[in-house]
CSV table of C-alpha atoms in Angstrom, one decimal:
chain,number,residue,atom,x,y,z
I,1,MET,CA,-45.9,1.4,7.4
I,2,GLN,CA,-47.7,4.1,5.5
I,3,GLU,CA,-47.1,5.9,2.2
I,4,ASN,CA,-45.8,2.7,0.7
I,5,GLY,CA,-43.0,3.4,3.1
I,6,GLY,CA,-41.0,0.2,2.7
I,7,ARG,CA,-38.7,1.7,0.1
I,8,LEU,CA,-38.2,4.9,2.0
I,9,VAL,CA,-37.4,2.9,5.1
I,10,GLN,CA,-34.7,1.1,3.2
I,11,GLN,CA,-33.3,4.3,1.8
I,12,ALA,CA,-33.3,6.0,5.2
I,13,ARG,CA,-31.4,3.1,6.8
I,14,ILE,CA,-28.9,3.2,4.0
I,15,VAL,CA,-28.2,6.9,4.8
I,16,LEU,CA,-27.6,6.1,8.4
I,17,ASP,CA,-25.4,3.1,7.6
I,18,PHE,CA,-23.4,5.3,5.2
I,19,ASN,CA,-22.8,7.9,7.9
I,20,TRP,CA,-22.0,5.4,10.6
I,21,ALA,CA,-18.5,6.0,11.8
I,22,GLY,CA,-18.1,3.0,14.0
I,23,ALA,CA,-19.2,4.6,17.3
I,24,TYR,CA,-21.3,7.5,16.2
I,25,THR,CA,-23.2,8.7,13.1
I,26,LYS,CA,-21.9,11.7,11.2
I,27,PRO,CA,-24.7,14.2,10.5
I,28,SER,CA,-23.6,14.2,6.8
I,29,PRO,CA,-20.7,12.6,4.9
I,30,ARG,CA,-18.6,15.7,4.2
I,31,LEU,CA,-19.9,18.9,5.8
I,32,TYR,CA,-20.3,17.5,9.4
I,33,PRO,CA,-17.8,14.7,9.9
I,34,HIS,CA,-17.8,14.7,13.7
I,35,GLN,CA,-20.5,14.0,16.3
I,36,TRP,CA,-23.0,16.7,17.0
I,37,SER,CA,-25.1,16.8,20.1
I,38,TRP,CA,-28.7,17.3,19.2
I,39,ASP,CA,-28.2,15.5,15.9
I,40,SER,CA,-27.2,12.4,17.8
I,41,ALA,CA,-30.4,12.6,19.9
I,42,PHE,CA,-32.6,12.8,16.8
I,43,ILE,CA,-30.5,10.1,15.1
I,44,ALA,CA,-31.1,7.8,18.1
I,45,LEU,CA,-34.8,8.2,17.7
I,46,GLY,CA,-34.5,6.8,14.2
I,47,TYR,CA,-32.3,3.9,15.3
I,48,ALA,CA,-34.8,3.1,18.1
I,49,THR,CA,-37.2,2.0,15.4
I,50,TYR,CA,-35.0,-0.9,14.2
I,51,ASP,CA,-31.6,-1.1,16.0
I,52,THR,CA,-31.7,-0.2,19.7
I,53,SER,CA,-28.1,-1.4,20.2
I,54,ARG,CA,-26.9,1.3,17.7
I,55,ALA,CA,-29.1,3.9,19.4
I,56,TRP,CA,-27.5,3.0,22.7
I,57,ARG,CA,-24.0,3.3,21.2
I,58,GLU,CA,-24.9,6.6,19.6
I,59,LEU,CA,-25.8,8.2,22.9
I,60,SER,CA,-23.0,6.5,24.8
I,61,SER,CA,-20.4,7.9,22.3
I,62,LEU,CA,-21.8,11.4,22.7
I,63,PHE,CA,-21.8,11.3,26.5
I,64,ALA,CA,-18.2,10.1,26.5
I,65,GLY,CA,-17.4,13.7,25.7
I,66,GLN,CA,-19.4,15.1,28.7
I,67,TRP,CA,-17.5,17.5,30.9
I,68,SER,CA,-17.1,16.9,34.6
I,69,ASN,CA,-19.5,19.8,35.5
I,70,GLY,CA,-22.2,18.1,33.3
I,71,LEU,CA,-21.8,20.3,30.2
I,72,LEU,CA,-22.6,18.2,27.1
I,73,PRO,CA,-20.7,19.8,24.2
I,74,HIS,CA,-22.3,20.4,20.9
I,75,ILE,CA,-19.4,18.7,19.1
I,76,VAL,CA,-17.3,15.7,20.1
I,77,PHE,CA,-14.4,15.7,17.6
I,78,ASN,CA,-13.1,12.6,15.8
I,79,PRO,CA,-9.3,12.9,16.3
I,80,GLU,CA,-8.7,11.2,12.9
I,81,LEU,CA,-10.5,14.0,11.0
I,82,ASN,CA,-9.4,17.6,10.4
I,83,ASN,CA,-11.8,18.7,7.7
I,84,TYR,CA,-14.0,21.0,9.8
I,85,PHE,CA,-13.9,24.6,10.9
I,86,PRO,CA,-13.9,25.6,13.7
I,87,GLY,CA,-11.8,22.6,14.8
I,88,SER,CA,-10.7,21.6,18.3
I,89,ARG,CA,-7.8,24.0,18.3
I,90,VAL,CA,-10.0,27.0,17.9
I,91,TRP,CA,-12.1,26.0,21.0
I,92,ARG,CA,-9.2,25.7,23.4
I,93,THR,CA,-11.4,23.7,25.8
I,94,GLU,CA,-8.3,22.4,27.6
I,95,LEU,CA,-8.4,25.8,29.4
I,96,SER,CA,-11.3,24.5,31.4
I,97,PRO,CA,-10.6,22.2,34.3
I,98,HIS,CA,-13.9,20.5,33.5
I,99,SER,CA,-13.1,19.4,29.9
I,100,PRO,CA,-12.8,15.7,29.3
I,101,GLY,CA,-9.0,15.3,29.0
I,102,GLU,CA,-7.9,13.8,25.7
I,103,ILE,CA,-11.3,13.8,24.2
I,104,ARG,CA,-11.6,17.1,22.2
I,105,THR,CA,-14.9,18.9,22.2
I,106,SER,CA,-16.4,22.3,21.5
I,107,GLY,CA,-17.3,24.6,24.4
I,108,VAL,CA,-20.9,25.3,23.7
I,109,VAL,CA,-24.1,23.2,23.9
I,110,GLN,CA,-27.2,22.5,21.9
I,111,PRO,CA,-30.9,22.0,22.8
I,112,PRO,CA,-31.2,19.0,25.3
I,113,VAL,CA,-33.2,16.5,23.2
I,114,HIS,CA,-31.2,13.7,24.8
I,115,ALA,CA,-33.5,12.6,27.6
I,116,ILE,CA,-36.4,12.6,25.1
I,117,ALA,CA,-34.4,10.2,22.9
I,118,ALA,CA,-33.2,8.1,25.8
I,119,ARG,CA,-36.7,7.5,27.1
I,120,ARG,CA,-37.7,6.4,23.6
I,121,VAL,CA,-34.8,4.0,23.4
I,122,TYR,CA,-35.6,2.7,26.9
I,123,GLU,CA,-39.2,2.0,26.0
I,124,ARG,CA,-38.2,0.1,22.8
I,125,LEU,CA,-35.6,-1.9,24.7
I,126,LEU,CA,-38.3,-2.9,27.2
I,127,ARG,CA,-40.1,-4.7,24.4
I,128,GLU,CA,-37.0,-6.5,23.3
I,129,ASP,CA,-34.9,-7.2,26.4
I,130,SER,CA,-36.0,-6.0,29.9
I,131,ALA,CA,-32.5,-6.6,31.3
I,132,GLY,CA,-31.0,-4.6,28.5
I,133,ALA,CA,-33.4,-1.8,29.1
I,134,GLU,CA,-32.5,-1.7,32.8
I,135,ALA,CA,-28.8,-1.6,32.0
I,136,PHE,CA,-29.3,1.2,29.5
I,137,ALA,CA,-31.3,3.3,31.9
I,138,GLU,CA,-28.8,2.7,34.7
I,139,GLN,CA,-26.0,3.9,32.4
I,140,ILE,CA,-27.7,6.9,30.8
I,141,TYR,CA,-29.7,8.3,33.7
I,142,PRO,CA,-26.7,9.7,35.7
I,143,ALA,CA,-25.2,11.3,32.7
I,144,LEU,CA,-28.5,12.9,31.7
I,145,ALA,CA,-29.1,14.1,35.3
I,146,ALA,CA,-25.7,15.7,35.3
I,147,TRP,CA,-26.4,17.4,32.0
I,148,HIS,CA,-29.7,18.8,33.2
I,149,GLY,CA,-28.1,19.7,36.5
I,150,TYR,CA,-25.4,21.8,34.7
I,151,LEU,CA,-28.1,23.7,32.7
I,152,HIS,CA,-30.3,24.5,35.8
I,153,ARG,CA,-27.3,25.4,38.0
I,154,GLU,CA,-24.9,27.2,35.6
I,155,ARG,CA,-27.3,28.6,33.0
I,156,ASP,CA,-30.0,29.7,35.5
I,157,PRO,CA,-27.9,31.0,38.5
I,158,ASP,CA,-30.8,33.1,39.9
I,159,GLY,CA,-33.3,30.3,39.8
I,160,THR,CA,-35.7,31.9,37.4
I,161,GLY,CA,-36.8,28.6,35.8
I,162,LEU,CA,-35.3,29.7,32.5
I,163,VAL,CA,-31.8,28.8,31.2
I,164,TYR,CA,-29.8,31.1,29.0
I,165,ILE,CA,-27.8,30.4,25.9
I,166,ARG,CA,-24.5,32.2,25.2
I,167,HIS,CA,-23.9,31.6,21.5
I,168,PRO,CA,-26.3,31.4,18.5
I,169,TRP,CA,-25.1,27.8,17.9
I,170,GLU,CA,-26.6,26.8,21.2
I,171,SER,CA,-30.0,27.6,19.9
I,172,GLY,CA,-29.7,25.0,17.2
I,173,MET,CA,-31.1,27.7,14.8
I,174,ASP,CA,-27.6,29.2,14.1
I,175,ASN,CA,-28.2,32.2,11.8
I,176,SER,CA,-31.9,32.9,12.5
I,177,PRO,CA,-33.0,36.5,12.1
I,178,LEU,CA,-33.6,36.3,15.8
I,179,TRP,CA,-30.0,37.0,16.4
I,180,ASP,CA,-29.4,39.8,13.9
I,181,GLY,CA,-29.9,42.6,16.3
I,182,ILE,CA,-27.5,41.1,18.9
I,183,LEU,CA,-24.8,40.3,16.3
I,184,GLN,CA,-25.1,43.8,14.9
I,185,ARG,CA,-24.3,45.2,18.4
I,186,ILE,CA,-20.9,43.3,18.4
I,187,ARG,CA,-18.6,45.9,16.9
I,188,LEU,CA,-15.3,44.2,15.8
I,189,ARG,CA,-12.1,46.0,15.3
I,190,PRO,CA,-9.1,44.9,13.2
I,191,GLY,CA,-7.3,42.1,15.1
I,192,GLN,CA,-10.3,41.1,17.1
I,193,VAL,CA,-11.1,38.2,14.8
I,194,PRO,CA,-8.3,35.8,13.8
I,195,GLU,CA,-7.7,34.9,10.2
I,196,TYR,CA,-9.5,31.7,9.3
I,197,GLN,CA,-10.6,29.8,6.3
I,198,ARG,CA,-14.2,28.5,6.2
I,199,LEU,CA,-14.6,25.0,4.9
I,200,ASP,CA,-18.4,24.8,4.8
I,201,VAL,CA,-18.7,26.8,1.5
I,202,GLY,CA,-16.5,24.3,-0.2
I,203,PHE,CA,-19.0,21.5,0.4
I,204,VAL,CA,-22.4,23.2,-0.1
I,205,ALA,CA,-23.6,26.3,-2.0
I,206,GLU,CA,-22.4,29.6,-0.5
I,207,GLU,CA,-25.9,31.0,-0.8
I,208,ASP,CA,-27.2,28.3,1.6
I,209,ARG,CA,-24.8,29.3,4.4
I,210,PRO,CA,-24.4,32.1,6.9
I,211,VAL,CA,-22.4,35.1,5.6
I,212,ASP,CA,-18.8,35.9,6.7
I,213,ALA,CA,-19.9,38.8,9.0
I,214,GLU,CA,-21.9,36.3,11.0
I,215,TYR,CA,-19.0,33.8,11.2
I,216,ASP,CA,-16.7,36.6,12.4
I,217,ARG,CA,-19.0,37.1,15.4
I,218,TYR,CA,-19.5,33.4,16.0
I,219,ILE,CA,-15.7,33.0,16.3
I,220,HIS,CA,-15.5,36.2,18.5
I,221,LEU,CA,-18.0,34.6,20.9
I,222,VAL,CA,-16.0,31.4,20.9
I,223,ARG,CA,-12.9,33.4,21.9
I,224,HIS,CA,-14.9,35.3,24.5
I,225,ALA,CA,-15.7,32.0,26.3
I,226,ALA,CA,-12.3,30.4,25.9
I,227,ASP,CA,-10.5,33.5,27.2
I,228,ARG,CA,-12.5,33.1,30.4
I,229,GLY,CA,-11.6,29.4,30.7
I,230,TYR,CA,-15.2,28.5,30.1
I,231,ASP,CA,-16.1,29.7,33.6
I,232,GLU,CA,-19.8,30.5,33.3
I,233,ALA,CA,-19.8,33.2,36.0
I,234,ALA,CA,-17.0,35.0,34.2
I,235,ILE,CA,-18.6,34.6,30.8
I,236,ARG,CA,-22.0,36.0,31.8
I,237,GLU,CA,-20.4,39.1,33.4
I,238,ASP,CA,-19.9,40.7,30.0
I,239,ALA,CA,-21.3,38.3,27.5
I,240,PRO,CA,-22.6,40.2,24.4
I,241,PHE,CA,-24.9,37.2,23.6
I,242,LEU,CA,-27.0,36.0,26.5
I,243,VAL,CA,-30.5,34.9,25.7
I,244,TRP,CA,-33.5,33.1,27.2
I,245,ASP,CA,-34.4,31.1,24.1
I,246,VAL,CA,-37.9,29.8,23.5
I,247,LEU,CA,-36.9,26.6,21.7
I,248,PHE,CA,-34.1,25.6,24.1
I,249,ASN,CA,-36.3,26.1,27.2
I,250,THR,CA,-39.2,24.3,25.5
I,251,ILE,CA,-37.1,21.2,24.8
I,252,LEU,CA,-35.6,21.4,28.3
I,253,CYS,CA,-39.1,21.4,29.8
I,254,ALA,CA,-40.1,18.3,27.8
I,255,ALA,CA,-36.8,16.6,28.5
I,256,ASP,CA,-37.1,17.1,32.2
I,257,ARG,CA,-40.4,15.2,32.2
I,258,ASP,CA,-38.8,12.4,30.3
I,259,LEU,CA,-35.8,12.4,32.7
I,260,ALA,CA,-38.3,12.0,35.5
I,261,ALA,CA,-39.7,8.9,33.8
I,262,LEU,CA,-36.2,7.5,33.5
I,263,ALA,CA,-35.5,8.3,37.1
I,264,ARG,CA,-38.5,6.1,38.1
I,265,SER,CA,-37.2,3.3,35.9
I,266,VAL,CA,-34.0,3.1,38.0
I,267,GLY,CA,-35.6,3.7,41.3
I,268,GLU,CA,-34.6,7.3,41.7
I,269,ASP,CA,-36.8,10.1,43.0
I,270,PRO,CA,-38.3,12.0,40.0
I,271,THR,CA,-39.5,14.9,42.0
I,272,SER,CA,-36.7,17.3,41.2
I,273,HIS,CA,-37.0,16.8,37.5
I,274,GLU,CA,-40.8,17.2,37.6
I,275,ALA,CA,-40.4,20.4,39.6
I,276,ALA,CA,-37.8,21.7,37.2
I,277,ALA,CA,-40.2,21.1,34.2
I,278,ASP,CA,-43.0,22.8,36.1
I,279,ALA,CA,-40.8,25.8,36.9
I,280,THR,CA,-39.7,26.2,33.3
I,281,GLY,CA,-43.2,26.0,32.0
I,282,ARG,CA,-44.4,28.6,34.5
I,283,ALA,CA,-41.5,30.9,33.7
I,284,MET,CA,-42.0,30.7,30.0
I,285,ASN,CA,-45.7,31.7,30.4
I,286,ALA,CA,-44.8,34.5,32.8
I,287,ARG,CA,-41.8,35.9,31.1
I,288,LEU,CA,-41.7,34.9,27.4
I,289,TRP,CA,-45.4,35.0,26.4
I,290,ASP,CA,-46.3,38.2,24.5
I,291,GLU,CA,-49.9,38.8,24.9
I,292,GLU,CA,-50.2,41.3,22.1
I,293,SER,CA,-48.8,39.1,19.4
I,294,GLY,CA,-50.0,35.7,20.8
I,295,LEU,CA,-46.4,34.3,20.6
I,296,TYR,CA,-43.6,33.3,22.8
I,297,LEU,CA,-40.6,35.6,22.3
I,298,ASP,CA,-36.9,35.2,23.2
I,299,HIS,CA,-35.5,37.6,25.7
I,300,ASP,CA,-32.1,39.4,25.3
I,301,LEU,CA,-30.6,39.4,28.8
I,302,ALA,CA,-27.6,41.5,27.8
I,303,ALA,CA,-29.9,44.3,26.6
I,304,GLY,CA,-32.7,43.6,29.1
I,305,ARG,CA,-35.5,43.4,26.6
I,306,ASP,CA,-37.5,41.0,24.5
I,307,ILE,CA,-36.3,40.1,21.0
I,308,GLU,CA,-39.2,41.5,19.0
I,309,VAL,CA,-39.0,39.1,16.1
I,310,TYR,CA,-42.4,37.7,15.4
I,311,ASP,CA,-41.7,35.4,12.4
I,312,ALA,CA,-39.5,32.6,13.9
I,313,LEU,CA,-41.2,29.2,13.9
I,314,SER,CA,-39.6,28.6,17.4
I,315,SER,CA,-42.2,31.1,18.8
I,316,LEU,CA,-44.8,28.4,18.2
I,317,LEU,CA,-42.9,25.4,19.5
I,318,PRO,CA,-43.9,25.6,23.1
I,319,LEU,CA,-46.8,23.5,21.9
I,320,TYR,CA,-44.3,20.6,21.9
I,321,GLY,CA,-43.6,21.0,25.6
I,322,GLY,CA,-47.3,21.3,26.6
I,323,ILE,CA,-46.5,24.8,27.9
I,324,PRO,CA,-49.5,27.0,26.8
I,325,ASP,CA,-53.0,26.6,28.1
I,326,PRO,CA,-55.6,25.8,25.5
I,327,GLY,CA,-56.4,29.4,24.9
I,328,ARG,CA,-52.8,30.4,24.2
I,329,ALA,CA,-52.4,27.2,22.1
I,330,GLY,CA,-55.3,28.4,20.0
I,331,ARG,CA,-53.6,31.7,19.4
I,332,LEU,CA,-50.3,30.0,18.4
I,333,VAL,CA,-52.2,27.9,15.9
I,334,HIS,CA,-53.9,31.0,14.6
I,335,ASN,CA,-50.4,32.5,14.0
I,336,LEU,CA,-49.3,29.2,12.4
I,337,GLU,CA,-52.2,29.5,9.9
I,338,SER,CA,-52.0,33.2,9.2
I,339,SER,CA,-48.3,34.3,9.4
I,340,GLY,CA,-46.7,32.6,6.4
I,341,PHE,CA,-45.9,29.3,8.0
I,342,PHE,CA,-49.0,27.3,6.9
I,343,VAL,CA,-50.4,28.9,3.8
I,344,GLY,CA,-52.8,26.3,2.3
I,345,GLY,CA,-51.7,24.7,-0.9
I,346,ASP,CA,-48.8,27.2,-1.4
I,347,GLY,CA,-45.6,25.3,-0.9
I,348,TYR,CA,-44.5,23.2,2.0
I,349,PRO,CA,-45.1,24.0,5.7
I,350,ALA,CA,-43.6,25.0,8.0
I,351,PRO,CA,-40.6,27.2,7.1
I,352,SER,CA,-38.2,28.0,10.0
I,353,TYR,CA,-38.9,31.7,9.4
I,354,ALA,CA,-42.2,33.0,8.0
I,355,ARG,CA,-42.0,33.8,4.3
I,356,TYR,CA,-43.4,37.3,4.9
I,357,GLY,CA,-40.9,38.1,7.7
I,358,TYR,CA,-38.1,40.6,7.4
I,359,GLY,CA,-34.9,38.8,6.8
I,360,TYR,CA,-36.5,35.8,5.2
I,361,SER,CA,-34.6,33.6,2.7
I,362,PRO,CA,-35.9,30.4,1.3
I,363,VAL,CA,-32.5,28.8,1.0
I,364,LYS,CA,-30.2,30.3,3.6
I,365,TYR,CA,-29.9,28.0,6.5
I,366,TRP,CA,-32.2,28.9,9.4
I,367,ARG,CA,-33.7,32.0,7.7
I,368,GLY,CA,-36.6,30.3,6.0
I,369,PRO,CA,-36.1,26.8,4.7
I,370,VAL,CA,-38.1,23.9,6.0
I,371,TRP,CA,-36.3,21.6,8.5
I,372,ILE,CA,-37.5,18.2,9.3
I,373,ASN,CA,-36.7,18.4,13.0
I,374,THR,CA,-38.7,21.5,13.7
I,375,ASN,CA,-41.6,20.1,11.7
I,376,TRP,CA,-41.3,17.0,13.8
I,377,LEU,CA,-41.5,19.0,17.0
I,378,LEU,CA,-44.4,21.1,15.8
I,379,MET,CA,-46.2,18.0,14.6
I,380,HIS,CA,-46.1,16.4,18.0
I,381,GLY,CA,-47.1,19.7,19.6
I,382,LEU,CA,-50.1,20.1,17.5
I,383,ARG,CA,-51.2,16.5,18.2
I,384,ARG,CA,-50.8,17.1,21.9
I,385,TYR,CA,-53.5,19.8,21.7
I,386,GLY,CA,-55.8,17.9,19.4
I,387,TYR,CA,-55.0,19.7,16.1
I,388,GLU,CA,-54.9,16.4,14.3
I,389,GLU,CA,-55.4,17.8,10.8
I,390,HIS,CA,-52.6,20.2,11.1
I,391,ALA,CA,-50.3,17.5,12.6
I,392,GLU,CA,-51.2,15.2,9.7
I,393,THR,CA,-50.3,17.9,7.2
I,394,LEU,CA,-46.8,18.2,8.8
I,395,ARG,CA,-46.4,14.4,8.9
I,396,SER,CA,-47.3,14.1,5.2
I,397,THR,CA,-44.9,17.0,4.4
I,398,ILE,CA,-42.0,15.2,6.1
I,399,VAL,CA,-42.6,12.2,3.9
I,400,SER,CA,-43.3,14.0,0.7
I,401,LEU,CA,-40.2,16.3,0.9
I,402,VAL,CA,-38.0,13.3,1.2
I,403,GLN,CA,-39.8,11.4,-1.5
I,404,ARG,CA,-39.4,14.5,-3.8
I,405,SER,CA,-35.9,15.6,-3.1
I,406,GLY,CA,-34.0,13.0,-1.0
I,407,PHE,CA,-32.4,13.2,2.4
I,408,HIS,CA,-31.3,16.8,2.5
I,409,GLU,CA,-30.4,19.0,5.4
I,410,TYR,CA,-33.3,21.4,4.7
I,411,PHE,CA,-35.8,22.2,1.9
I,412,HIS,CA,-37.0,25.2,-0.1
I,413,PRO,CA,-40.5,26.0,1.2
I,414,ALA,CA,-42.0,26.9,-2.2
I,415,THR,CA,-40.4,24.3,-4.4
I,416,GLY,CA,-39.5,21.5,-2.0
I,417,ARG,CA,-35.9,21.4,-3.5
I,418,GLY,CA,-33.3,20.1,-1.1
I,419,HIS,CA,-30.6,22.4,0.1
I,420,GLY,CA,-27.5,22.3,2.4
I,421,SER,CA,-25.9,19.0,2.9
I,422,ASP,CA,-27.3,15.8,1.3
I,423,PHE,CA,-27.4,12.3,2.9
I,424,PHE,CA,-28.4,14.1,6.1
I,425,SER,CA,-28.8,11.8,9.1
I,426,TRP,CA,-31.5,13.4,11.2
I,427,THR,CA,-33.7,13.7,8.1
I,428,ALA,CA,-33.4,10.0,7.6
I,429,ALA,CA,-33.8,9.2,11.3
I,430,LEU,CA,-36.9,11.3,11.9
I,431,LEU,CA,-38.4,10.0,8.7
I,432,LEU,CA,-38.0,6.5,10.1
I,433,ASP,CA,-39.7,7.7,13.3
I,434,VAL,CA,-42.6,9.3,11.4
I,435,LEU,CA,-43.1,6.2,9.3
I,436,SER,CA,-43.2,4.0,12.4
I,437,MET,CA,-46.1,6.0,13.9
I,438,GLY,CA,-48.7,3.7,12.5
I,439,ASP,CA,-46.9,0.7,14.2
I,440,THR,CA,-46.6,2.0,17.7
I,441,ASP,CA,-47.7,4.6,20.1
I,442,HIS,CA,-45.6,7.8,20.4
I,443,ALA,CA,-45.6,9.5,23.8
I,444,TYR,CA,-43.6,12.7,23.3
């Protein structure tokens, strides 16, 4: 291990042990008591460095909540806990014939990191127990194939190569300034949003969280999908939020390639997964690349236009999926260096939203703080294209932020102070992954 990492490794494992709920890992002790989808995938990456059996259980627990049409919900609720809003009653997922019976879930998804994590767990298991690796792959591959099948079938009905998201929560970057224009278009009248009591601001500072007007629209979008029985065709007919999202499609492209590798491990044909990854990459370059800015931009399907927000870190993350050619990759790195993400010596890179961007906040959720998971994605993307010095800066930042402030949800980009929830599981898990990089090859 590097950076005298033995103590940090021990602390990170303590965080994960503290949040272990017997079958899954809570993202944090109080604010997020249930199982979250992409959190569990990142958490499994951390467990893969030292406890593959728990990584396996983490993913198995999540996929127990998968719907019969392949949808993998962003929350699988623990029936013994009620201290979260919106809880299972708000989602009304029982209105869908595809929901998983007595297992209560949400009705939206999150970025599909799961095949990426599963491939990593499989490769670790191969070193420990080849029979166990085979059993894991045989269990997880069909569930992953159904999950990706749902996305390509239901979220890309016209076969464009790009899947859409229908709620800001599906982006993973919930209250990013990317969504401001769309949310402002949603005009709510009295009676359109039910009375509710937010619980999040009782656990963390209110200044760190989305404002009430955003939450009103989040719940409105939940009701919109539930009122249509979670039928995707009915939802997209008049959905006010329907977006080709850069980050979501980047991760799907990378995950399809890892799913192809898992298909080979169980003797299945990987061709369809490889073709899907190729189609997504081509479509992102054809439809989401903005030549003038040298960035990838989200596209608002409901309005029929690009979302002209140029300061979201997600615009650079196609590097992770190997999507741009070297020339475009160079332009992305130029933007990284010159747009308030990577200002040398001035704070901590890379904020989720550039510090000079309109709508920036250094403390408010996805409007500017540094998140470990997006730094992790960008680090691997930079390494893929040979930008080793930039990648090393991000690796060192991940370590130094935790050393300075602990295992927080996110961090102030100027001071490094931790914000949001503390004892945050994916911060611990991805730190473990980063600290293991000197011990083993990473193939993301």
